[in-house]
Short mmCIF file of C-alpha atoms in Angstrom, two decimals:
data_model
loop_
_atom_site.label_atom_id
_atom_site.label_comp_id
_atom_site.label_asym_id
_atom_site.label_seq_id
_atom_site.Cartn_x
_atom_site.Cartn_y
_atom_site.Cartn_z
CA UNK A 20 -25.95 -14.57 -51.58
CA UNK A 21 -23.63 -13.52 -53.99
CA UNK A 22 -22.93 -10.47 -52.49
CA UNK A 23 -21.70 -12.34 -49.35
CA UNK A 24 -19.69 -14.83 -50.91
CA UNK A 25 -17.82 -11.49 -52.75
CA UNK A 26 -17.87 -10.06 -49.22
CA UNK A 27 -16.69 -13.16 -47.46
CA UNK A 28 -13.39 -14.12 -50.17
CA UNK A 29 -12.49 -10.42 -50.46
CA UNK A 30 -12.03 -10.70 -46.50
CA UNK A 31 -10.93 -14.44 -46.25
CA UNK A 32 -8.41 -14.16 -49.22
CA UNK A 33 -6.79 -10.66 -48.34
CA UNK A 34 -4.87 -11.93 -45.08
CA UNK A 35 -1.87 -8.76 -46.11
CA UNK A 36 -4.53 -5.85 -46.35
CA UNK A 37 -6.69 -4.04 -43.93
CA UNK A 38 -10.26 -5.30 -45.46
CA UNK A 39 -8.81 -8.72 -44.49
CA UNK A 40 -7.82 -7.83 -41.05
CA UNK A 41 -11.13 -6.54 -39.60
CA UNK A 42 -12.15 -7.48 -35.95
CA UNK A 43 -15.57 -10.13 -36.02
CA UNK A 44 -17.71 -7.21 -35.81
CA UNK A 45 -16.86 -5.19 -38.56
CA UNK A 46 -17.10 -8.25 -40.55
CA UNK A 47 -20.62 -8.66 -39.73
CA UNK A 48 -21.39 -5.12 -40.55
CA UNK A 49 -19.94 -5.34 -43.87
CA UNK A 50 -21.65 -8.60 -45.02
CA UNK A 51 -24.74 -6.97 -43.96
CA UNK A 52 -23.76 -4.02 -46.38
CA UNK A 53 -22.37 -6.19 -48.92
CA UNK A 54 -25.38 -8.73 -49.04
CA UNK A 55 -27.79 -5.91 -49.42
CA UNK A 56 -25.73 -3.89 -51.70
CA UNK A 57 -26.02 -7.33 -54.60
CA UNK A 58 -29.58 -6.05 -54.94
CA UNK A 59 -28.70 -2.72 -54.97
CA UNK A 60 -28.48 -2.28 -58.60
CA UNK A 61 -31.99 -3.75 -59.39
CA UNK A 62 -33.55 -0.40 -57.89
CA UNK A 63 -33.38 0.88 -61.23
CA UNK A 64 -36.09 -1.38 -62.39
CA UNK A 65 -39.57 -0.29 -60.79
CA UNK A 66 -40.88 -3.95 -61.15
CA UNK A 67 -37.65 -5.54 -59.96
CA UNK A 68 -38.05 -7.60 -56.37
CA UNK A 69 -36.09 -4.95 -54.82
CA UNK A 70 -38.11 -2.45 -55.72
CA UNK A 71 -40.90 -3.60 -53.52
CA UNK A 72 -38.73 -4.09 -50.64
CA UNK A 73 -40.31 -1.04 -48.60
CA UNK A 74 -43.58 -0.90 -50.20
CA UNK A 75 -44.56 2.68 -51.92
CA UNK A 76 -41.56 4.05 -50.50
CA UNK A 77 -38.85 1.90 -52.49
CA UNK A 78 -41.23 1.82 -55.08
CA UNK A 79 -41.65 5.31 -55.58
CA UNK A 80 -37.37 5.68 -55.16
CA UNK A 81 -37.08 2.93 -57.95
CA UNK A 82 -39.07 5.20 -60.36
CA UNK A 83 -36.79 8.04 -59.64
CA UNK A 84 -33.63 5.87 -60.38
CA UNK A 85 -35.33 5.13 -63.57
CA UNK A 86 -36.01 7.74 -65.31
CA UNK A 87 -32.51 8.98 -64.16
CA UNK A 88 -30.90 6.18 -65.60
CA UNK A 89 -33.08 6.47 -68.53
CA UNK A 90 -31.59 10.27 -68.96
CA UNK A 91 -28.48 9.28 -68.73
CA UNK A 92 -28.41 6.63 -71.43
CA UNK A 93 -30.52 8.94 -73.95
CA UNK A 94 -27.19 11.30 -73.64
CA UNK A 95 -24.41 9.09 -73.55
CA UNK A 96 -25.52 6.29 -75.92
CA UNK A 97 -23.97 6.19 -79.54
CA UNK A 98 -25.44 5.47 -82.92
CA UNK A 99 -24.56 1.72 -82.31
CA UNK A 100 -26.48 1.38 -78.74
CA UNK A 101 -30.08 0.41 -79.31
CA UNK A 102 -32.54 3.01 -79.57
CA UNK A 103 -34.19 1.46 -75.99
CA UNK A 104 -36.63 2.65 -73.46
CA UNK A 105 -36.44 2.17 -70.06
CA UNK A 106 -33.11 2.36 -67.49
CA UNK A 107 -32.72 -0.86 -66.39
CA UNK A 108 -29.31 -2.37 -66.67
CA UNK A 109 -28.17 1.32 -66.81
CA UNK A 110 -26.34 3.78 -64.81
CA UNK A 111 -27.25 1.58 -61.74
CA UNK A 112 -25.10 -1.26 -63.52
CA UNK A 113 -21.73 0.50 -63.71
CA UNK A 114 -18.47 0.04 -61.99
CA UNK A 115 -19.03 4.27 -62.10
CA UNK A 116 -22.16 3.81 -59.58
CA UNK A 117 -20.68 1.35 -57.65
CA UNK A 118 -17.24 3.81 -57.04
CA UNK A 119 -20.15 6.48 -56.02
CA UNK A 120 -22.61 4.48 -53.76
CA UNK A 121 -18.87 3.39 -52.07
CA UNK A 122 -17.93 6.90 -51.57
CA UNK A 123 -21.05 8.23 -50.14
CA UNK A 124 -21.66 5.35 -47.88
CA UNK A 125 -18.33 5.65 -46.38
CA UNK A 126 -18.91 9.65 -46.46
CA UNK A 127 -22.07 9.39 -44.65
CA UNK A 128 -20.48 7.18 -41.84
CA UNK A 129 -17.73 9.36 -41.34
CA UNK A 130 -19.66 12.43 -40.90
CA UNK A 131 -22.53 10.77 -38.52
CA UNK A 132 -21.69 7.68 -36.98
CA UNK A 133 -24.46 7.57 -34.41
CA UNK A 134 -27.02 7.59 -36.83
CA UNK A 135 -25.54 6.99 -40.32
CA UNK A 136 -24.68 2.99 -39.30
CA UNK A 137 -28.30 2.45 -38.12
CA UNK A 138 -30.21 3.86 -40.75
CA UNK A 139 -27.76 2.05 -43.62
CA UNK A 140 -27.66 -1.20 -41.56
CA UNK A 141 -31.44 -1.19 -41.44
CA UNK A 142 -31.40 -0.52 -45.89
CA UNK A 143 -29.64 -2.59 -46.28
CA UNK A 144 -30.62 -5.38 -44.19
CA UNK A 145 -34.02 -4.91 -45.87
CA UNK A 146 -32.58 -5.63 -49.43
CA UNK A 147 -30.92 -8.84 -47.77
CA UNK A 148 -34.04 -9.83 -46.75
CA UNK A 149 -36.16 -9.25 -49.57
CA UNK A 150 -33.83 -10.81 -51.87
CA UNK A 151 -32.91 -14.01 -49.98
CA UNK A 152 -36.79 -14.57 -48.85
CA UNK A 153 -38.29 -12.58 -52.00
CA UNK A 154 -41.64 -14.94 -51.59
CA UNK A 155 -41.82 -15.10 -47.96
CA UNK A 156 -45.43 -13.22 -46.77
CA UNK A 157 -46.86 -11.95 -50.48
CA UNK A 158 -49.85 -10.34 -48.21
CA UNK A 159 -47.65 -8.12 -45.74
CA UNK A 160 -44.47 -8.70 -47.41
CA UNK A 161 -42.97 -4.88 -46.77
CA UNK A 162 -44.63 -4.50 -43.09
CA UNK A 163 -42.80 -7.90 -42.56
CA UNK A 164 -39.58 -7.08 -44.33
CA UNK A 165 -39.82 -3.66 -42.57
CA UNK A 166 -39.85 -5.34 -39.46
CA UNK A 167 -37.20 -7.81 -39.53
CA UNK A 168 -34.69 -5.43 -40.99
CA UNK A 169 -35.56 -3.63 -37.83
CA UNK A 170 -34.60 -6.28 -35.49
CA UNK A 171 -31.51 -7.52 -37.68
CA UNK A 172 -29.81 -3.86 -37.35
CA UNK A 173 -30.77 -3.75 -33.90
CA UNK A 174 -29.46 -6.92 -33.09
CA UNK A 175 -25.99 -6.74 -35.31
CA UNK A 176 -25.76 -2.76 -33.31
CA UNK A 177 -26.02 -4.07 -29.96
CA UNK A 178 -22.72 -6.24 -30.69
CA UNK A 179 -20.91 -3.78 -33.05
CA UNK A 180 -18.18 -0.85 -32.46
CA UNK A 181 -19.29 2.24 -34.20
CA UNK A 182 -16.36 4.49 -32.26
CA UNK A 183 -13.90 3.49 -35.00
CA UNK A 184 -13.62 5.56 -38.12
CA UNK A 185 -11.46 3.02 -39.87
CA UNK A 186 -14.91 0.84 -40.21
CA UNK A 187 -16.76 3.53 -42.21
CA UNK A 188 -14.33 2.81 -44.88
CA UNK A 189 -15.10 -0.81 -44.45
CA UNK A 190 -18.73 0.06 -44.72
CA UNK A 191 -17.97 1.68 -48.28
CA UNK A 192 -16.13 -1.16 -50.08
CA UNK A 193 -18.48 -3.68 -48.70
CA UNK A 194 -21.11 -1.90 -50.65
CA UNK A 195 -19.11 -1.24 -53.49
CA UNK A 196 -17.78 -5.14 -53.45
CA UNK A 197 -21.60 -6.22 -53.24
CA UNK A 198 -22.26 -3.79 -56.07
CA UNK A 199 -19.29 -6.10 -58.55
CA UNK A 200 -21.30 -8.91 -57.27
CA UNK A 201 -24.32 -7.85 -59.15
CA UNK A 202 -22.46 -7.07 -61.50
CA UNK A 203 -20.65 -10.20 -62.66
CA UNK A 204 -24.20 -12.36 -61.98
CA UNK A 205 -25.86 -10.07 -64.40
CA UNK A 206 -23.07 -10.87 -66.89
CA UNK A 207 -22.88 -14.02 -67.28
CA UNK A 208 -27.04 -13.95 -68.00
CA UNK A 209 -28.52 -13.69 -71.66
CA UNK A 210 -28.75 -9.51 -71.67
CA UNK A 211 -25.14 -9.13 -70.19
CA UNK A 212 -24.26 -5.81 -68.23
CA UNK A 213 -22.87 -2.81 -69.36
CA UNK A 214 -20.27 -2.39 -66.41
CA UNK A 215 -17.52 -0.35 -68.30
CA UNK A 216 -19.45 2.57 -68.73
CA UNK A 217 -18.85 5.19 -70.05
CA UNK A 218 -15.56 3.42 -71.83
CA UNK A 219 -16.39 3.00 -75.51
CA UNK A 220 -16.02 -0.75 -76.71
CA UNK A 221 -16.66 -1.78 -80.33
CA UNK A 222 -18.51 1.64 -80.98
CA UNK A 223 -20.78 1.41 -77.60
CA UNK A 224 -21.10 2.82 -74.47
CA UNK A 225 -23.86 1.04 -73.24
CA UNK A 226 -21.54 -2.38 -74.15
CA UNK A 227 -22.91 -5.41 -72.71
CA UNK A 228 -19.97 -7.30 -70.86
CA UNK A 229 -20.52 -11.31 -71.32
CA UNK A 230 -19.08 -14.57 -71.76
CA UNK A 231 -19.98 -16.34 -74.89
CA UNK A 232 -23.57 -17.16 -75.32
CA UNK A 233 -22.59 -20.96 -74.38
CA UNK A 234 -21.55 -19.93 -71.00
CA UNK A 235 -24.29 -17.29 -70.12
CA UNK A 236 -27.75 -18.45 -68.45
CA UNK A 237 -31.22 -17.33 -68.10
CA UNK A 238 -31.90 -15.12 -65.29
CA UNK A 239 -34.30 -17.44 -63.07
CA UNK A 240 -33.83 -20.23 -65.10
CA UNK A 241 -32.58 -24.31 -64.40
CA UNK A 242 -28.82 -23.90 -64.19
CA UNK A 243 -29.05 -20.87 -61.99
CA UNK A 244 -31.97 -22.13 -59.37
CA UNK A 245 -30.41 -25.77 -59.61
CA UNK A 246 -26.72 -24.99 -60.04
CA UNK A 247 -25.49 -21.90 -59.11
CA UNK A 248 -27.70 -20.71 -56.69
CA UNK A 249 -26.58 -23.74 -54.30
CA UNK A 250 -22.95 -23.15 -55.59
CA UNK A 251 -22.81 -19.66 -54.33
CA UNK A 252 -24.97 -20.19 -51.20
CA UNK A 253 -22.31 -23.67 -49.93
CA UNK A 254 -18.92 -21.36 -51.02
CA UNK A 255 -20.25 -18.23 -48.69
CA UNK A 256 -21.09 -19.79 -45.87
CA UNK A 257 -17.52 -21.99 -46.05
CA UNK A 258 -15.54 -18.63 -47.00
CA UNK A 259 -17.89 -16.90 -44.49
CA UNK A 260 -16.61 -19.36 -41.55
CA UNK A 261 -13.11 -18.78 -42.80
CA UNK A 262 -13.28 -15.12 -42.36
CA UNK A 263 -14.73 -15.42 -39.19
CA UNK A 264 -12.22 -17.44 -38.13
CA UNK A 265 -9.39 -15.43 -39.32
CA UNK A 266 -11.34 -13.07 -37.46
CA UNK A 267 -10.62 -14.56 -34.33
CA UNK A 268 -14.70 -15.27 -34.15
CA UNK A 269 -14.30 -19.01 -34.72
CA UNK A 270 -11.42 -21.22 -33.03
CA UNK A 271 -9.45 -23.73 -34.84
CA UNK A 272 -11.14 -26.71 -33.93
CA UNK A 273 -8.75 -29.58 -33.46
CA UNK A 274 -6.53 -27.62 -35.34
CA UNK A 275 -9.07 -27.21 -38.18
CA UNK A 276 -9.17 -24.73 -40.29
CA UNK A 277 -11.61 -23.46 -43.39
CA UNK A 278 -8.66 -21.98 -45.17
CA UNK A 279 -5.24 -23.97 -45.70
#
């Protein structure tokens, strides 16, 4: 949810650039992107939720990220990082991999747009799925997932443009936006997240960006499951509606409108 609430401002608040000026379907292909792209990240951990998404496949893809981002913190880490195994909260947690996954995604549009779209819509929709409904069959959970990220893409293709080059760039900040998402959720938990990679701060690399340890929560905990979670899911689907309707999607209403 986060991701689409960063998707949904970025394009409701930024009425004077392009990202904010995007035809209905677009939008709906980048929250797709964006959405997915919050969980992203997580791949990096081989027991993370994500990880599971597609069964031995993601699985097996998570333990590759791992040990990569395990490599590169080995190299880049100075005598103040701790001496830690593992990668998560590593490369996959940087504004550097979130620049990169932009880059290729839009890349990989541009170069194939018949099939590119598709096969990133249906990712992508899977990691949406799997993190919004992370509990939802724990017997056939990836046949399941596997299957309604099928339908989703079909059903979001059917209704989108992919003739337009403009929207593969679209496609890579929506990633790269859900990426920050991540990003700023993991900060404000107890571990913090080393997003400024590989700029040195206070002697470390690996420096974990966070607010004071009075405003940081525990990941799963009370405040986020009975606070934030709520928070985030009411302000995307309002700044959602107002995209939408800047979008031309959703009439003003009696002259109503989500955004003054």
């Amino acid at each position: 949810m986060s991701g689409l609430l960063a998707w949904s401002a970025v394009t409701a608040l930024a009425t004077d650039h392009s990202i904010g000026q995007l035809n209905p379907r677009a939008w709906a292909v980048g929250a797709v992107l964006a959405t997915g792209a919050a969980l992203l990240p997580d791949l990096d951990h081989p027991g993370s939720t994500v990880s599971r998404t597609f069964g031995s496949i993601s699985q097996g893809f998570s333990s590759g990220m791992n040990a990569l981002s395990h490599g590169v913190y080995r190299l880049t880490r100075t005598k103040r990082d701790s001496n830690r195994d593992g990668g998560h909260r590593g490369l996959t947690h940087t504004l550097v991999f979130a620049v990169i996954a932009s880059v290729i995604t839009t890349a990989v549009v541009q170069t194939s747009q018949k099939w590119a779209l598709p096969v990133l819509m249906f990712l992508f929709a899977g990691l949406a799925v799997r993190g919004i409904l992370h509990k939802w069959h724990p017997r056939n959970d990836a046949l399941m997932i596997t299957l309604t990220s099928a339908g989703l893409t079909a059903l979001c293709l059917l209704w989108t443009d992919q003739s337009s080059s403009a929207n593969a760039a679209a496609c890579g900040i929506a990633v790269g936006i859900g990426c920050i998402a991540h990003y700023i959720g993991d900060a404000i938990t107890e571990q913090g997240c080393p997003m400024l990679w590989p700029i040195p701060i206070g002697g470390k690399t690996w420096f974990p960006i966070a607010p004071p340890k009075l405003l940081r929560m525990r990941t799963g905990g009370k405040v986020e499951m009975a606070l934030i979670g709520p928070a985030i899911t009411v302000l995307s689907i309002w700044l959602s509606l107002a995209a939408l309707q800047q979008a031309g999607a959703i009439p003003a209403l009696w002259g109503f409108t989500f955004l003054p």
